């Protein structure tokens, strides 16, 4: 992972256009190729980003070129282009305060809380609640960036990756998107579609999921426990 703290401007063009004027920001380049732009506020969400697969190229220029540019003295430009959509993220660096790289290794994946873990187990044991003829492939299906909660097959034999959250938010949709991009590279599984399942799903997450072709399912924890014979269990 590369971390750059710099005074920069950012422009995004694609399905929409967005501009971030010149200001100090944190730029993150991850090993999977994603690029994220953060400010010192706004909680955990980036101001803008590009998800993989994408390519990053850099252009540098001299002082004379900078002096002739009405935009000011940027010395390096990053062009990040999405490999499928052609969306483009352009970052112009005016001043770099910190630039460091770190090897994080393979992440062990998110450890679910009790409710999420139980939801996963209940849904895996009762996968036909998603549809007649559905079958479980396995729980915690391994990928290079972490395990998919459930990999299943629908009534037509198609592969389905299911990400389960107690509360469905945008970051969960982003996580499932990354899993789908990897799974769809496997010719034995592709095409793989996604289901984002949670007890409650925020409207913004539903919109993002719909934009990416991911179905949303609201899970009724008590109903699933009932299917699982709640009277004979402690939880």
Tab-separated table of C-alpha atoms in Angstrom:
chain	number	residue	atom	x	y	z
A	1	UNK	CA	0.000	0.000	0.000
A	2	UNK	CA	1.293	3.475	-0.926
A	3	UNK	CA	0.279	6.506	1.161
A	4	UNK	CA	0.782	10.005	-0.230
A	5	UNK	CA	-0.135	13.196	1.629
A	6	UNK	CA	-0.150	15.995	-0.915
A	7	UNK	CA	-1.702	19.291	-1.931
A	8	UNK	CA	-3.635	18.308	-5.039
A	9	UNK	CA	-6.673	18.783	-7.244
A	10	UNK	CA	-8.817	15.886	-8.465
A	11	UNK	CA	-11.164	15.464	-11.440
A	12	UNK	CA	-13.409	12.450	-12.103
A	13	UNK	CA	-15.090	11.827	-15.452
A	14	UNK	CA	-17.313	8.903	-16.414
A	15	UNK	CA	-20.909	8.164	-15.452
A	16	UNK	CA	-20.729	11.519	-13.679
A	17	UNK	CA	-18.210	14.349	-13.366
A	18	UNK	CA	-16.790	15.660	-10.112
A	19	UNK	CA	-14.094	18.165	-9.170
A	20	UNK	CA	-12.097	18.549	-5.954
A	21	UNK	CA	-10.292	21.905	-5.853
A	22	UNK	CA	-6.730	22.302	-4.665
A	23	UNK	CA	-6.302	21.220	-1.010
A	24	UNK	CA	-4.170	18.890	1.166
A	25	UNK	CA	-5.419	15.282	0.944
A	26	UNK	CA	-4.441	11.685	1.632
A	27	UNK	CA	-4.033	9.526	-1.489
A	28	UNK	CA	-4.070	5.738	-1.072
A	29	UNK	CA	-2.954	3.268	-3.721
A	30	UNK	CA	-3.757	-0.308	-2.710
A	31	UNK	CA	-2.138	-3.511	-3.898
A	32	UNK	CA	-5.350	-4.493	-5.727
A	33	UNK	CA	-4.968	-1.361	-7.896
A	34	UNK	CA	-7.672	0.762	-6.277
A	35	UNK	CA	-7.020	4.466	-5.681
A	36	UNK	CA	-8.779	6.410	-2.906
A	37	UNK	CA	-8.805	10.141	-2.125
A	38	UNK	CA	-9.401	11.125	1.524
A	39	UNK	CA	-9.731	14.397	3.411
A	40	UNK	CA	-9.285	14.918	7.146
A	41	UNK	CA	-13.050	14.779	7.667
A	42	UNK	CA	-16.024	12.895	6.301
A	43	UNK	CA	-15.623	9.801	8.469
A	44	UNK	CA	-14.206	6.705	6.735
A	45	UNK	CA	-15.556	7.351	3.242
A	46	UNK	CA	-13.214	8.616	0.503
A	47	UNK	CA	-14.048	11.833	-1.333
A	48	UNK	CA	-13.457	10.010	-4.587
A	49	UNK	CA	-12.003	6.686	-5.686
A	50	UNK	CA	-11.415	4.243	-8.530
A	51	UNK	CA	-12.034	0.536	-8.013
A	52	UNK	CA	-10.061	-2.180	-9.815
A	53	UNK	CA	-9.460	-3.213	-12.511
A	54	UNK	CA	-7.733	0.046	-13.345
A	55	UNK	CA	-4.360	1.338	-14.488
A	56	UNK	CA	-2.379	4.263	-13.113
A	57	UNK	CA	0.065	6.253	-15.217
A	58	UNK	CA	2.050	9.333	-14.168
A	59	UNK	CA	3.242	12.397	-16.057
A	60	UNK	CA	5.835	14.822	-14.736
A	61	UNK	CA	6.685	18.274	-16.057
A	62	UNK	CA	9.359	20.870	-15.535
A	63	UNK	CA	9.248	24.310	-13.950
A	64	UNK	CA	8.946	26.127	-17.264
A	65	UNK	CA	5.868	24.142	-18.296
A	66	UNK	CA	4.305	24.794	-14.877
A	67	UNK	CA	4.922	28.541	-15.135
A	68	UNK	CA	3.050	28.690	-18.454
A	69	UNK	CA	-0.001	26.766	-17.167
A	70	UNK	CA	-2.959	28.895	-15.982
A	71	UNK	CA	-3.947	26.110	-13.558
A	72	UNK	CA	-0.811	26.686	-11.543
A	73	UNK	CA	2.298	24.778	-10.659
A	74	UNK	CA	1.403	21.116	-10.551
A	75	UNK	CA	4.478	18.994	-11.122
A	76	UNK	CA	2.981	15.487	-11.459
A	77	UNK	CA	-0.294	14.155	-12.831
A	78	UNK	CA	-1.850	10.768	-12.101
A	79	UNK	CA	-4.236	9.329	-14.665
A	80	UNK	CA	-6.258	6.399	-13.332
A	81	UNK	CA	-8.437	4.677	-15.949
A	82	UNK	CA	-10.954	1.924	-15.219
A	83	UNK	CA	-10.319	-1.119	-17.389
A	84	UNK	CA	-13.991	-1.882	-18.100
A	85	UNK	CA	-15.911	1.405	-18.031
A	86	UNK	CA	-13.213	3.843	-19.175
A	87	UNK	CA	-13.996	6.138	-16.235
A	88	UNK	CA	-11.043	8.398	-15.493
A	89	UNK	CA	-9.626	9.880	-12.293
A	90	UNK	CA	-7.074	12.678	-12.768
A	91	UNK	CA	-4.987	13.805	-9.802
A	92	UNK	CA	-2.613	16.774	-10.086
A	93	UNK	CA	0.040	17.039	-7.369
A	94	UNK	CA	1.240	20.519	-6.432
A	95	UNK	CA	3.193	19.669	-3.275
A	96	UNK	CA	3.986	16.350	-1.563
A	97	UNK	CA	4.309	16.293	2.233
A	98	UNK	CA	4.690	12.526	2.744
A	99	UNK	CA	5.134	9.533	0.437
A	100	UNK	CA	5.569	6.038	1.878
A	101	UNK	CA	4.890	2.418	0.898
A	102	UNK	CA	4.030	-0.479	3.189
A	103	UNK	CA	3.673	-4.227	2.626
A	104	UNK	CA	0.569	-5.350	4.532
A	105	UNK	CA	0.476	-8.975	3.389
A	106	UNK	CA	-2.668	-11.083	3.117
A	107	UNK	CA	-5.511	-9.822	5.280
A	108	UNK	CA	-7.240	-12.505	7.389
A	109	UNK	CA	-10.634	-10.970	6.610
A	110	UNK	CA	-13.304	-9.347	8.710
A	111	UNK	CA	-14.285	-11.201	11.862
A	112	UNK	CA	-18.065	-11.180	12.072
A	113	UNK	CA	-19.905	-10.325	15.252
A	114	UNK	CA	-22.232	-12.891	16.752
A	115	UNK	CA	-25.322	-11.807	14.852
A	116	UNK	CA	-23.584	-11.683	11.453
A	117	UNK	CA	-21.912	-15.037	12.008
A	118	UNK	CA	-25.224	-16.605	13.037
A	119	UNK	CA	-27.035	-15.043	10.066
A	120	UNK	CA	-24.421	-16.553	7.777
A	121	UNK	CA	-24.811	-20.002	9.343
A	122	UNK	CA	-28.619	-19.821	9.265
A	123	UNK	CA	-28.761	-18.728	5.630
A	124	UNK	CA	-26.221	-21.357	4.578
A	125	UNK	CA	-28.271	-24.070	6.295
A	126	UNK	CA	-31.492	-22.773	4.739
A	127	UNK	CA	-30.241	-21.521	1.369
A	128	UNK	CA	-33.561	-22.362	-0.316
A	129	UNK	CA	-35.119	-19.383	1.455
A	130	UNK	CA	-33.551	-17.420	-1.444
A	131	UNK	CA	-35.396	-19.558	-3.984
A	132	UNK	CA	-36.528	-23.079	-4.802
A	133	UNK	CA	-33.744	-25.197	-6.227
A	134	UNK	CA	-30.899	-23.169	-4.705
A	135	UNK	CA	-27.905	-25.079	-3.315
A	136	UNK	CA	-24.938	-24.209	-1.122
A	137	UNK	CA	-21.433	-24.476	-2.587
A	138	UNK	CA	-19.672	-23.467	0.615
A	139	UNK	CA	-19.421	-20.910	3.385
A	140	UNK	CA	-16.381	-18.629	3.648
A	141	UNK	CA	-15.330	-19.214	0.031
A	142	UNK	CA	-11.697	-18.095	-0.179
A	143	UNK	CA	-10.477	-15.318	-2.494
A	144	UNK	CA	-7.156	-13.475	-2.610
A	145	UNK	CA	-8.681	-10.516	-0.720
A	146	UNK	CA	-10.701	-12.424	1.850
A	147	UNK	CA	-13.529	-14.958	2.129
A	148	UNK	CA	-16.931	-14.523	0.518
A	149	UNK	CA	-19.591	-15.242	3.148
A	150	UNK	CA	-21.543	-17.713	0.999
A	151	UNK	CA	-21.068	-19.087	-2.501
A	152	UNK	CA	-24.234	-20.718	-3.833
A	153	UNK	CA	-25.905	-21.848	-7.045
A	154	UNK	CA	-29.367	-20.702	-8.074
A	155	UNK	CA	-32.123	-22.779	-9.634
A	156	UNK	CA	-30.469	-22.462	-13.055
A	157	UNK	CA	-27.048	-23.551	-11.785
A	158	UNK	CA	-25.595	-20.032	-11.891
A	159	UNK	CA	-22.961	-18.956	-9.361
A	160	UNK	CA	-24.052	-16.457	-6.695
A	161	UNK	CA	-21.775	-14.697	-4.178
A	162	UNK	CA	-23.602	-13.544	-1.045
A	163	UNK	CA	-22.238	-10.936	1.365
A	164	UNK	CA	-24.038	-10.769	4.732
A	165	UNK	CA	-24.141	-7.778	7.090
A	166	UNK	CA	-26.160	-6.943	10.147
A	167	UNK	CA	-26.618	-3.429	8.735
A	168	UNK	CA	-26.100	-2.944	4.997
A	169	UNK	CA	-24.079	0.134	4.063
A	170	UNK	CA	-22.071	1.326	1.057
A	171	UNK	CA	-18.805	-0.212	2.269
A	172	UNK	CA	-20.441	-3.664	2.240
A	173	UNK	CA	-21.493	-3.173	-1.394
A	174	UNK	CA	-17.937	-2.101	-2.242
A	175	UNK	CA	-16.598	-5.224	-0.526
A	176	UNK	CA	-18.912	-7.500	-2.505
A	177	UNK	CA	-18.010	-5.667	-5.733
A	178	UNK	CA	-14.338	-6.490	-5.186
A	179	UNK	CA	-15.173	-10.147	-4.541
A	180	UNK	CA	-17.254	-10.346	-7.722
A	181	UNK	CA	-14.471	-8.856	-9.823
A	182	UNK	CA	-12.137	-11.617	-8.636
A	183	UNK	CA	-14.646	-14.472	-8.846
A	184	UNK	CA	-15.622	-13.565	-12.389
A	185	UNK	CA	-12.024	-14.163	-13.489
A	186	UNK	CA	-12.486	-17.854	-12.673
A	187	UNK	CA	-13.845	-19.615	-15.795
A	188	UNK	CA	-15.230	-22.437	-13.643
A	189	UNK	CA	-17.466	-20.001	-11.771
A	190	UNK	CA	-18.174	-17.145	-14.181
A	191	UNK	CA	-20.561	-15.562	-14.607
A	192	UNK	CA	-21.024	-14.825	-10.889
A	193	UNK	CA	-23.765	-12.487	-9.704
A	194	UNK	CA	-24.017	-10.944	-6.272
A	195	UNK	CA	-26.533	-10.679	-3.465
A	196	UNK	CA	-26.110	-8.147	-0.653
A	197	UNK	CA	-28.044	-9.463	2.357
A	198	UNK	CA	-28.619	-7.673	5.657
A	199	UNK	CA	-31.204	-7.129	8.369
A	200	UNK	CA	-31.511	-3.504	7.244
A	201	UNK	CA	-30.061	-1.905	4.097
A	202	UNK	CA	-29.513	1.846	3.785
A	203	UNK	CA	-31.056	3.554	0.717
A	204	UNK	CA	-27.640	4.710	-0.546
A	205	UNK	CA	-26.375	1.128	-0.421
A	206	UNK	CA	-29.415	-0.087	-2.379
A	207	UNK	CA	-28.818	2.519	-5.071
A	208	UNK	CA	-25.129	1.612	-5.403
A	209	UNK	CA	-25.928	-2.114	-5.444
A	210	UNK	CA	-28.538	-1.627	-8.160
A	211	UNK	CA	-26.088	0.415	-10.227
A	212	UNK	CA	-23.616	-2.483	-10.065
A	213	UNK	CA	-26.142	-5.205	-10.855
A	214	UNK	CA	-26.184	-6.564	-7.289
A	215	UNK	CA	-29.479	-7.759	-5.773
A	216	UNK	CA	-30.426	-6.727	-2.232
A	217	UNK	CA	-32.164	-9.068	0.210
A	218	UNK	CA	-33.456	-8.102	3.650
A	219	UNK	CA	-32.963	-10.927	6.144
A	220	UNK	CA	-35.464	-11.569	8.922
A	221	UNK	CA	-33.290	-12.877	11.739
A	222	UNK	CA	-36.206	-14.144	13.826
A	223	UNK	CA	-37.799	-15.893	10.841
A	224	UNK	CA	-34.528	-17.624	9.985
A	225	UNK	CA	-34.154	-18.718	13.594
A	226	UNK	CA	-37.657	-20.118	13.394
A	227	UNK	CA	-36.766	-22.167	10.338
A	228	UNK	CA	-33.736	-23.385	12.278
A	229	UNK	CA	-35.938	-24.626	15.153
A	230	UNK	CA	-35.284	-21.821	17.627
A	231	UNK	CA	-36.973	-23.675	20.513
A	232	UNK	CA	-34.175	-26.228	20.625
A	233	UNK	CA	-31.382	-23.648	20.593
A	234	UNK	CA	-29.952	-21.150	23.078
A	235	UNK	CA	-29.537	-18.353	20.508
